[in-house]
Coordinates of C-alpha atoms in Angstrom, one line a residue:
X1 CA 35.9 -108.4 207.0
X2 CA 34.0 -111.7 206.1
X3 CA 30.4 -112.5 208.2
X4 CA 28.4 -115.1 206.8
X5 CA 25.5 -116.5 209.0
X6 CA 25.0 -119.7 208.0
X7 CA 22.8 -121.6 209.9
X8 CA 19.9 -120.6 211.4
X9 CA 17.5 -118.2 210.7
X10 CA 16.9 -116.6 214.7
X11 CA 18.7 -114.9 217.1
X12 CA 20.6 -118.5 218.0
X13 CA 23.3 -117.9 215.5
X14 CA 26.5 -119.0 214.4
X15 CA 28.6 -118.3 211.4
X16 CA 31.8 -117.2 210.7
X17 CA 34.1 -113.6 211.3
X18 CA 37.7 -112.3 210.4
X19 CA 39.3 -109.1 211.3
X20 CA 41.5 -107.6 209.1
X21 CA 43.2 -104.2 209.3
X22 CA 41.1 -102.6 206.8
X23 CA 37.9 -103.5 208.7
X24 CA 38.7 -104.3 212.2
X25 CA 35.4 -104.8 213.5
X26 CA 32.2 -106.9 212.8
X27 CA 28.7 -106.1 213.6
X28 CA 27.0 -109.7 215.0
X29 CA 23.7 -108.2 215.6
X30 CA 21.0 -105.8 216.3
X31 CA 18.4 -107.1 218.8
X32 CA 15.7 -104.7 220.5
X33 CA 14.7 -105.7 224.1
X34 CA 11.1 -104.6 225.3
X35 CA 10.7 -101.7 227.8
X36 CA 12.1 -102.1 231.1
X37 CA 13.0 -105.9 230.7
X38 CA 16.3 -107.1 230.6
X39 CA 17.5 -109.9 227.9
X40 CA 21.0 -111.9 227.4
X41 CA 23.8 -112.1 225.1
X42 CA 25.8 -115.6 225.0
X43 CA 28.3 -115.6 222.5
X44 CA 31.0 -119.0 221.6
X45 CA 34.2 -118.0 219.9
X46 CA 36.4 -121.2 218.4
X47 CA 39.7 -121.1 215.9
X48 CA 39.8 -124.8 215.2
X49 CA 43.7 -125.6 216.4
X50 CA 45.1 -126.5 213.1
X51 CA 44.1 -123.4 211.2
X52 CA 46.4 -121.2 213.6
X53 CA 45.6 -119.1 216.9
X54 CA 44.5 -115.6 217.8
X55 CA 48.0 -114.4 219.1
X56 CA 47.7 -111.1 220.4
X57 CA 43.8 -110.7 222.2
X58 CA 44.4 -108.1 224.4
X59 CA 42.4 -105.4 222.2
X60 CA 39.7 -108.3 221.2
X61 CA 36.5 -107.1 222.8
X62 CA 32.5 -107.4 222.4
X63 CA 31.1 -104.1 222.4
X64 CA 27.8 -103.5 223.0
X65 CA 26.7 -100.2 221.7
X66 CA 22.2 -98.8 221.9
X67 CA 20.6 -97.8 219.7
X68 CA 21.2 -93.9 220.0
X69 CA 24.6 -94.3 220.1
X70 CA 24.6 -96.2 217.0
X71 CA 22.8 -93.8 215.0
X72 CA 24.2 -90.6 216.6
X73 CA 28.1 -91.5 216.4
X74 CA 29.2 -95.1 216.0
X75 CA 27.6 -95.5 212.1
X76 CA 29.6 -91.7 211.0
X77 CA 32.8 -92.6 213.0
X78 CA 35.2 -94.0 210.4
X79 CA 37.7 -96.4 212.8
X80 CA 37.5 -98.7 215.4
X81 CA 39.0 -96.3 218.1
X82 CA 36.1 -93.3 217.3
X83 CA 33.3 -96.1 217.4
X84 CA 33.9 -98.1 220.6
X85 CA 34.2 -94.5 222.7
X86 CA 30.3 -94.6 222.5
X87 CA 30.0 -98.2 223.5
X88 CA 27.8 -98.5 226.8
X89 CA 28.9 -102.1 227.7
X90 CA 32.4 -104.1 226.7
X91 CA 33.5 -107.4 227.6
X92 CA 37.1 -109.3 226.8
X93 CA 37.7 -112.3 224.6
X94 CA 40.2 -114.5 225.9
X95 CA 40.9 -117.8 224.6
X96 CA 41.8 -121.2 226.0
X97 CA 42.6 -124.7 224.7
X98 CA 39.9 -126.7 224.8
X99 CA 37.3 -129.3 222.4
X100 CA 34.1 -128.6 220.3
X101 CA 32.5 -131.6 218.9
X102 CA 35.3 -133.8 219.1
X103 CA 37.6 -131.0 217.2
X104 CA 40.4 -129.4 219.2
X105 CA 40.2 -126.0 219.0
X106 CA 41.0 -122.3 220.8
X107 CA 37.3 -121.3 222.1
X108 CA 36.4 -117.9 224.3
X109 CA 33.0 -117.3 225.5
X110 CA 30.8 -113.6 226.5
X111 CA 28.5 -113.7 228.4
X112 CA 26.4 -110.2 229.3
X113 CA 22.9 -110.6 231.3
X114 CA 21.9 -107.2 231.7
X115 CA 20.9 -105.8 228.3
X116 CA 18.1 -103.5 229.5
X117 CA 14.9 -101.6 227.7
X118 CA 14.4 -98.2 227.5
X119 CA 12.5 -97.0 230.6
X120 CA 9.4 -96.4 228.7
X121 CA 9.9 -97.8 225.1
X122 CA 11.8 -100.7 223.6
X123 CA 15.7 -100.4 223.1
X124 CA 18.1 -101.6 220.1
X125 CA 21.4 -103.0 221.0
X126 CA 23.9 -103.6 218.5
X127 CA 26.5 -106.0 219.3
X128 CA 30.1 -105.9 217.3
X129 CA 33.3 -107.9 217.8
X130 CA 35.9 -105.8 216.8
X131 CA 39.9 -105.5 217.5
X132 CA 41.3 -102.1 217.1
X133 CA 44.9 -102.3 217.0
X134 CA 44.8 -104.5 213.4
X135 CA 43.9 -100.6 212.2
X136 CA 47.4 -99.7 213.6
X137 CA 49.7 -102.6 212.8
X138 CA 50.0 -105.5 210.8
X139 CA 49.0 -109.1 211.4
X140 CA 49.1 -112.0 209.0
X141 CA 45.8 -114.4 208.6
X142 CA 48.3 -117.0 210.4
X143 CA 48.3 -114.5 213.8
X144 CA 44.2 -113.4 212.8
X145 CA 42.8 -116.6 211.7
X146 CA 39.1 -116.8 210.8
X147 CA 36.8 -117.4 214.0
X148 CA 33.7 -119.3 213.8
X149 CA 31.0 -117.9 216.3
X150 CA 27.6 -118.9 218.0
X151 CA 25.2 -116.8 220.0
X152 CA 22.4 -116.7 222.0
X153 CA 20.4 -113.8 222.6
X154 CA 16.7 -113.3 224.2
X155 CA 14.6 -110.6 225.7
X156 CA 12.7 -110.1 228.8
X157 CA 9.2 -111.8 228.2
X158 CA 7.7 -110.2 231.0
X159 CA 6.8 -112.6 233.7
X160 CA 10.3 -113.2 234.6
X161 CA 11.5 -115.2 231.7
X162 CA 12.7 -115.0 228.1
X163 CA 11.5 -114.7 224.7
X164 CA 13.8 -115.3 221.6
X165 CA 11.8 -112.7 219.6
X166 CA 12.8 -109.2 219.2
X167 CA 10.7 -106.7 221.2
X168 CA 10.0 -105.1 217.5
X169 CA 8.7 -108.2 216.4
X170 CA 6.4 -108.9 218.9
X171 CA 3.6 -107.1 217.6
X172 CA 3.3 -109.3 214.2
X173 CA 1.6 -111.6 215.3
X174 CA -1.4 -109.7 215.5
X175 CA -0.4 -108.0 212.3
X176 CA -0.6 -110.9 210.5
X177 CA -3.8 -112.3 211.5
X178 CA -5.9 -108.8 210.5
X179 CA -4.0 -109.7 207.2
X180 CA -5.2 -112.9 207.3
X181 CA -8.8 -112.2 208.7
X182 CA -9.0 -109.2 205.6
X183 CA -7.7 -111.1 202.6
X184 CA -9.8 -113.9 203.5
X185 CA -13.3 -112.1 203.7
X186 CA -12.2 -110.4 200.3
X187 CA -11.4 -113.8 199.0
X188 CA -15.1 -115.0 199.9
X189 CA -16.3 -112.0 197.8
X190 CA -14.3 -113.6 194.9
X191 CA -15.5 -117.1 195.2
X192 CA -19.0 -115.4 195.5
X193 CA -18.8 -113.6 192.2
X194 CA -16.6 -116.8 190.5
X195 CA -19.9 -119.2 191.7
X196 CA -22.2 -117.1 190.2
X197 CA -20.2 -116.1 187.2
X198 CA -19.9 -120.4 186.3
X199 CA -23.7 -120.4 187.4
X200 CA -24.9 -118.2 184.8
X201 CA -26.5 -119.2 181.7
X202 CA -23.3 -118.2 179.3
X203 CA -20.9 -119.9 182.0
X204 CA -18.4 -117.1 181.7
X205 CA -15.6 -115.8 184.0
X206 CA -12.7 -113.5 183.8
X207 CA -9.6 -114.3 184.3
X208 CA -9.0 -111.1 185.8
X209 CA -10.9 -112.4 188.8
X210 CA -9.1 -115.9 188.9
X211 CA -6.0 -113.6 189.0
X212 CA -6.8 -111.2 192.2
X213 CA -8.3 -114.7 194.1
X214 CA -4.7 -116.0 193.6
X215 CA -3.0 -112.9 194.8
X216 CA -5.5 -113.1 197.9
X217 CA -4.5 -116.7 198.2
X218 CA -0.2 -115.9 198.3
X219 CA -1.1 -112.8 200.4
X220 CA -2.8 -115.7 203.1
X221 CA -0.1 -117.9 202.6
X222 CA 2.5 -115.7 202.9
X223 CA 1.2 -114.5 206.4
X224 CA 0.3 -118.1 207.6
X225 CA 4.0 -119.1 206.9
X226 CA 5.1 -116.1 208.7
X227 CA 3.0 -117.0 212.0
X228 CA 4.4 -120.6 211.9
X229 CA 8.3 -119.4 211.6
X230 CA 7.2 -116.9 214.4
X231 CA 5.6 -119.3 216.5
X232 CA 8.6 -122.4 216.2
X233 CA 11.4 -119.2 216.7
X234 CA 9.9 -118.0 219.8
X235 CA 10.1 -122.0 221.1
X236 CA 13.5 -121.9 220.1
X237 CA 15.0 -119.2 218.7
X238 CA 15.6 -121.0 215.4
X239 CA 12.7 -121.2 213.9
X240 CA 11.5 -123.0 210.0
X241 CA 13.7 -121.2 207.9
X242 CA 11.5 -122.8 204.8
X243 CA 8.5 -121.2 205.9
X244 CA 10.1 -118.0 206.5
X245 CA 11.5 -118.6 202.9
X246 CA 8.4 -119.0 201.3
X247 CA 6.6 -116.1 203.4
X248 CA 9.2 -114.1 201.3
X249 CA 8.0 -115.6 198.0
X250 CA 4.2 -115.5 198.7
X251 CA 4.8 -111.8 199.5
X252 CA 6.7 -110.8 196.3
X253 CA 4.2 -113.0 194.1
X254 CA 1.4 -111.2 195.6
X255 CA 2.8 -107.7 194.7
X256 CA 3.7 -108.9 191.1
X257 CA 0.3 -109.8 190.7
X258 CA -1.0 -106.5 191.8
X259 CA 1.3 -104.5 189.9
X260 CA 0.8 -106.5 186.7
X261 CA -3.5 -106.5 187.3
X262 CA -2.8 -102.5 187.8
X263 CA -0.8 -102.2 184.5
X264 CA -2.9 -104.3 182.3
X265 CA -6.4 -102.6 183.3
X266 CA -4.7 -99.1 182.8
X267 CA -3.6 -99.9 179.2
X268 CA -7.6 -101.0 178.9
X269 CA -7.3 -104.9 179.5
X270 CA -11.0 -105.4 180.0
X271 CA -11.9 -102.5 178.4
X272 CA -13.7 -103.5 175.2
X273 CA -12.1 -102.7 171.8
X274 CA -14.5 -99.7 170.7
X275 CA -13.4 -97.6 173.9
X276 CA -9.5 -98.1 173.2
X277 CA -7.7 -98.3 170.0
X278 CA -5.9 -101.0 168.7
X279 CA -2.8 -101.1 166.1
X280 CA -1.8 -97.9 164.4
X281 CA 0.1 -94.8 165.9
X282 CA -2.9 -92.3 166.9
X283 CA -3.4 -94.0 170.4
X284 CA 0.2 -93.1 171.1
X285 CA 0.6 -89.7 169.6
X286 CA 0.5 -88.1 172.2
X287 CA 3.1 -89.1 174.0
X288 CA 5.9 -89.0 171.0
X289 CA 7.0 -92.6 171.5
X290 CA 8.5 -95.4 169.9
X291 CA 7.0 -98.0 168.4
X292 CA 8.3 -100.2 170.9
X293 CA 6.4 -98.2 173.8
X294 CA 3.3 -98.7 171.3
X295 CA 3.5 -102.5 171.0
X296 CA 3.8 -102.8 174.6
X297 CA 0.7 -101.1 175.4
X298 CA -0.9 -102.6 172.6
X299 CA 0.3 -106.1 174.2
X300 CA -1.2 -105.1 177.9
X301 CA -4.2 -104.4 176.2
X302 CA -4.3 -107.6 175.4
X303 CA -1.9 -110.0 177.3
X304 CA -3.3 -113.3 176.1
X305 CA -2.5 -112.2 172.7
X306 CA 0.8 -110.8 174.0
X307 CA 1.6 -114.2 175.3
X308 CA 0.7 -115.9 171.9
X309 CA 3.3 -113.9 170.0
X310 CA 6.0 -114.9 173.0
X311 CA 8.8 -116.1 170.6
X312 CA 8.4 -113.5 168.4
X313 CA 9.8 -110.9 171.3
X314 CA 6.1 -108.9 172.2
X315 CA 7.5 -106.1 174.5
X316 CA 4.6 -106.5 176.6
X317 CA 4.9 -110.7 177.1
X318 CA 8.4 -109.9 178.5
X319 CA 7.3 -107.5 180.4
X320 CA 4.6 -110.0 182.2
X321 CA 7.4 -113.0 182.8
X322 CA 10.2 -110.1 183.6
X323 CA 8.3 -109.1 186.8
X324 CA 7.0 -111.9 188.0
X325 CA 11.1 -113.3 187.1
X326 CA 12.2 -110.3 189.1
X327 CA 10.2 -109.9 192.0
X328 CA 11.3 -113.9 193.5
X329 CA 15.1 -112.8 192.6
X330 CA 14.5 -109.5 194.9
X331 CA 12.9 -111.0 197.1
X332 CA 15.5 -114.5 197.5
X333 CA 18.8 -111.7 197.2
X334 CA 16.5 -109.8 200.1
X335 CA 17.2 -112.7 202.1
X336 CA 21.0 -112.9 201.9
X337 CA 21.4 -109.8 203.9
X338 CA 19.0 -111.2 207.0
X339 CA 17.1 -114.3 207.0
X340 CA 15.7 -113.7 210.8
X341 CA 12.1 -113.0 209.5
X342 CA 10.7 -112.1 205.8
X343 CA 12.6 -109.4 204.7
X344 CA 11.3 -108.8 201.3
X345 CA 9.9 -105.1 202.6
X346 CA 12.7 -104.9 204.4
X347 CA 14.6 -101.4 202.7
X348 CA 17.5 -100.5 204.6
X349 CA 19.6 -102.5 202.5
X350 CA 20.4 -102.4 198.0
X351 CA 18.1 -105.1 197.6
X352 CA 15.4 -103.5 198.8
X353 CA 16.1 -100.0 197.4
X354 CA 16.2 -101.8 194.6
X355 CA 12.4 -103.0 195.0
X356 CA 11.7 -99.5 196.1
X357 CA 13.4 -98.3 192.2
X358 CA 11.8 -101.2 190.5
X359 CA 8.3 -100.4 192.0
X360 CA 8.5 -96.6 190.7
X361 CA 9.8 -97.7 186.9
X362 CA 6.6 -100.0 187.2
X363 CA 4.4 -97.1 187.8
X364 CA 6.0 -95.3 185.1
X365 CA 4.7 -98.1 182.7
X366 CA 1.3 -97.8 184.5
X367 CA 1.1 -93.9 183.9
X368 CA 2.1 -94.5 180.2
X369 CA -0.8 -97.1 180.2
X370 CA -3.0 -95.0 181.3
X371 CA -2.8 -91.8 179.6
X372 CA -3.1 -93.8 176.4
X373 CA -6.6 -95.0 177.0
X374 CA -7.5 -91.9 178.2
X375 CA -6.5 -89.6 174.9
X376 CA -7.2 -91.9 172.8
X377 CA -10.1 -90.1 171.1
X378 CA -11.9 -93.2 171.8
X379 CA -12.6 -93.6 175.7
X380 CA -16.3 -92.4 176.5
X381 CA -16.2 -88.6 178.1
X382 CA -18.2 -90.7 180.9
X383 CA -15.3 -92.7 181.9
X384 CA -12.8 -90.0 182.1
X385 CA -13.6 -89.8 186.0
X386 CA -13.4 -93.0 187.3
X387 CA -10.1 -93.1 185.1
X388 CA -8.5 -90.7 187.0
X389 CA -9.4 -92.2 190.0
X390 CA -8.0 -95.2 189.1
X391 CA -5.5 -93.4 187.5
X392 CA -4.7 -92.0 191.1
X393 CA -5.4 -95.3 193.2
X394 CA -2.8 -97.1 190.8
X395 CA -0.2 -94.7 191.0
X396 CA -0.4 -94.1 194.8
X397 CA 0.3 -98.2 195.5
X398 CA 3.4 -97.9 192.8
X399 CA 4.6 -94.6 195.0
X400 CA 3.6 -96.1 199.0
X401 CA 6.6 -98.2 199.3
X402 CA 8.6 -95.9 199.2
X403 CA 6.6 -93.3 200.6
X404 CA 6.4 -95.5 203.4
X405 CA 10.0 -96.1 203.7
X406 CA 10.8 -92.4 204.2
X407 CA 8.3 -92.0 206.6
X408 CA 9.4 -95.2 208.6
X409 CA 13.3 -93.6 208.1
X410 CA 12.1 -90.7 210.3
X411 CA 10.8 -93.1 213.1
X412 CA 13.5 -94.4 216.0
X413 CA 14.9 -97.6 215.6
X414 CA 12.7 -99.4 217.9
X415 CA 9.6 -98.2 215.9
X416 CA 10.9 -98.6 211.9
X417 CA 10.1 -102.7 211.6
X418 CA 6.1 -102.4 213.0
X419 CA 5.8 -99.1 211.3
X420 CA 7.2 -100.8 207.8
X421 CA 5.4 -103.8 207.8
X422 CA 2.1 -102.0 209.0
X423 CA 2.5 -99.6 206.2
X424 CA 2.8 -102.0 203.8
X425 CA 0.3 -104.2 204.9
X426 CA -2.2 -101.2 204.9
X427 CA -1.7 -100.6 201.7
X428 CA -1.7 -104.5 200.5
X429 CA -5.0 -104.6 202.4
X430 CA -6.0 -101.3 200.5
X431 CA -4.8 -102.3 196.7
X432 CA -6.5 -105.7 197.0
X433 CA -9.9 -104.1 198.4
X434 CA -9.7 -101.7 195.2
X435 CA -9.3 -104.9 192.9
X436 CA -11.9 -106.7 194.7
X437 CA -14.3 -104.1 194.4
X438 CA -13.1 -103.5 190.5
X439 CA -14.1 -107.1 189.4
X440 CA -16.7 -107.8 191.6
X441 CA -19.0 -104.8 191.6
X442 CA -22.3 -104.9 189.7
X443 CA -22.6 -103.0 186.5
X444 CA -24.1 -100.2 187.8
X445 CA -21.1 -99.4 190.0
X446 CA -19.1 -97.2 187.7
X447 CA -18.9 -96.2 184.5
X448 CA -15.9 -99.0 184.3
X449 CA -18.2 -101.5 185.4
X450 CA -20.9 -100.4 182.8
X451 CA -18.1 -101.2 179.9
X452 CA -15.9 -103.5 180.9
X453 CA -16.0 -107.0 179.9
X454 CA -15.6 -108.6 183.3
X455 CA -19.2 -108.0 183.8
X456 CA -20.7 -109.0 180.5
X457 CA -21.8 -112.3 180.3
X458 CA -23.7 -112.5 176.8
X459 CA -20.6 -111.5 174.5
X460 CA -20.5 -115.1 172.6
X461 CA -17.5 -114.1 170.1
X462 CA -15.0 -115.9 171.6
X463 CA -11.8 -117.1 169.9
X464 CA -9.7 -120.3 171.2
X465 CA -6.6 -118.8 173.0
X466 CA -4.5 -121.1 171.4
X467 CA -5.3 -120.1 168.1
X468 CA -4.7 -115.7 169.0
X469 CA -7.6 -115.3 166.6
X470 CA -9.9 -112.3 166.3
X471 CA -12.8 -112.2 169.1
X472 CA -12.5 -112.6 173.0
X473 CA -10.1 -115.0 173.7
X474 CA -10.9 -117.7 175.8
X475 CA -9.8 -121.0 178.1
X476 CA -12.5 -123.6 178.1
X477 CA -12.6 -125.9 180.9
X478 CA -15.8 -128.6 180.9
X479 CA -18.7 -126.0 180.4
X480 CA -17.3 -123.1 181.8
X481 CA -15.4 -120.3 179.9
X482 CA -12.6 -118.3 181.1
X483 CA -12.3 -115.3 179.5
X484 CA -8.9 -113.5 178.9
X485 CA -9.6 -110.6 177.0

């Protein structure tokens, strides 16, 4: 079977089908209609007249099959005859001559008006076209030919019209502007801290905190793009796919940034150079490594460095451009399999189990990270409890996606999108609060913040970046210094 949507990115959607005998049916889409309202499904079949003509349609048929039916029966049946016992609603496809845009062409049209709700909670409907005798006998491409479709479908707004947004999206809205309303207050706490950092008699400021005000800013961005696809595809039903493309992208940036912030202040970026150890093999011993495990450390320790050394193959620099590199590929190959809404957390499909497997080989790298500047020999007995914490707090961001995509796997259909994207924003809003606090807290916060170099504002052995010579390396831009190390 061949489905491409092509389009649109909204539940008014056209693309293209063909039935074959190994797959005799096509799922067109899932759509979830709000408790006790009732929503549409207007579907447009055409075979353009020169490509051939759908001989025999007596078995064609639109099935329309709810949500517990799906999961319970139709998604463990294994042919067309088993699945469409469980459908609640069928309609015929018959097709007649007729034009489309000028073209002549075979065209059938469905139309089904009473998709209802659950009583008391929203309902899924899943919507196939599907012919059940090509499992049974053969039919050439000639007598089967490829069928172009276009749908319609709403849900019951409730005040007696129609909404093209799903009943499980109609909750984001809200979602994203907490989101918004958080990352923007945290982002004031950043600009607060950069002000005063320039302000300062040494002019200094880490670029540790330029880094978690830009993740704030894609975070915002991300959910602003979101809101404006949401608000043009409830107009109608089609939505800014750009916007919803970028939403994507924001999302994944911000999560790259997070993970690689989390990595490079567990290897002891920011940590100064008497509390870890750099160069040699003690720091490592511990964990019987290679060498290549102990350059990459060594690098996060000091990414500016690591960056420096970028041609000569540093572990740790392709490390850095590898996840920000993979994290827009998942999240662009996310959006091949459903561009309705941003689907980058979306992980009921292999690209995002493969964000779920990518996120725990990241925390891997952080727990390597970590233990190293902890059994050192070097690290300060009084920082052994705040690194643990952090230890802890890193880990538990790596492990919540897909901690929250089990948990979400229990829910019922209806329930899984809000419960996903609530998760994950709960943790986003959590992760970025941590790094916040981190780099913005006075020195008297922690024994971190008592050591680490964001905070200190009178180290003036600096080295130019450019150069990856000894001292704290530094951008310079006008009076103010921006340090890396």
């Amino acid at each position: 079977i061949i489905v491409q949507t092509q389009f649109t990115a909204a539940k008014v959607s056209s693309g293209k089908a063909q039935l074959d005998g190994e797959k005799s049916e096509a799922l067109l889409t899932k759509f979830a209609i709000s408790a006790g309202e009732k929503g549409y499904f207007d579907l447009k079949l055409t075979i353009p007249t020169a490509v051939g003509m759908y001989t025999d349609e007596r078995y064609l048929k639109v099935h329309f099959f709810t949500d517990e039916a799906w999961a319970e029966y139709v998604a463990k049946a294994s042919t067309c005859q088993q699945k469409i016992r469980y459908a609640t609603k069928q309609s015929s496809v018959v097709f007649d001559y007729g034009k489309d845009n000028g073209e002549d062409v075979w065209i059938a049209k469905v139309r089904v008006d009473d998709l209802e709700g659950g009583a008391d909670s929203i309902r899924f409907w899943y919507i196939t076209l599907d012919d059940c005798s090509l499992e049974v006998s053969y039919h050439s491409k000639q007598d089967v030919p490829e069928m172009n479709f276009q749908y319609t479908i709403q849900n019951g707004d409730g005040i007696g019209g129609y909404t093209h947004l799903s009943a499980d999206e109609l909750g984001m809205t809200k979602l994203h502007l907490i989101q918004i309303l958080i990352s923007s207050l945290l982002l004031i706490c950043i600009a607060f801290k950069f002000i005063k950092a320039m302000l300062s008699s040494q002019g200094q400021v880490h670029v540790a905190l330029i880094t978690v005000g830009f993740a704030l800013t894609l975070d915002i961005l991300s959910n602003l793009s979101e809101m404006i696809h949401s608000t043009w595809y409830n107009i109608n039903g089609i939505g800014i796919y750009s916007f919803d493309c970028l939403a994507s992208h924001f999302e994944a940036q911000c999560d790259a940034l997070i993970a690689l912030v989390l990595i490079l202040v567990g290897s002891g970026w920011t940590l100064p150079t008497d509390v870890i150890v750099t160069g040699g093999d003690s720091n490592m011993s511990m964990l019987g490594t290679t060498s290549v495990i102990q350059k990459l450390v060594a690098g996060l320790r000091s990414p500016s460095l690591a960056i420096h050394q970028l041609f000569s193959g540093n572990p740790a620099t392709i490390l850095l451009f590898f996840v920000l590199i993979s994290h827009a590929v998942l999240a662009q190959w996310g959006r091949t399999f459903d561009d309705d809404f941003d689907s980058y957390h979306a992980l009921d499909h292999i690209a995002g189990k493969a964000v779920i497997v990518f996120r725990v080989a990241l925390g891997l790298i952080f727990l390597i990270g970590a233990a190293s500047v902890r059994n050192s020999g070097r690290c300060p007995r009084a920082l052994y409890p705040f690194l643990m914490r952090f230890q802890f707090v890193g880990l538990s961001w790596f492990l919540s996606l897909p901690f929250v995509s089990m948990v979400s796997s229990l829910l019922p259909d209806y329930n899984k999108h809000l419960a996903m994207a609530s998760g994950s924003a709960m943790v986003q809003a959590c992760s970025l609060t941590s790094l916040v606090w981190l780099f913005c807290a006075d020195a008297s916060s922690s024994a971190y913040h008592r050591l680490t170099t964001v905070t200190k504002e009178n180290d003036m052995n600096f080295a130019d970046a450019s150069t990856g010579g000894a001292g704290a390396r530094m951008w310079k831009i006008g009076k103010t210094k921006i340090r890396l190390d």
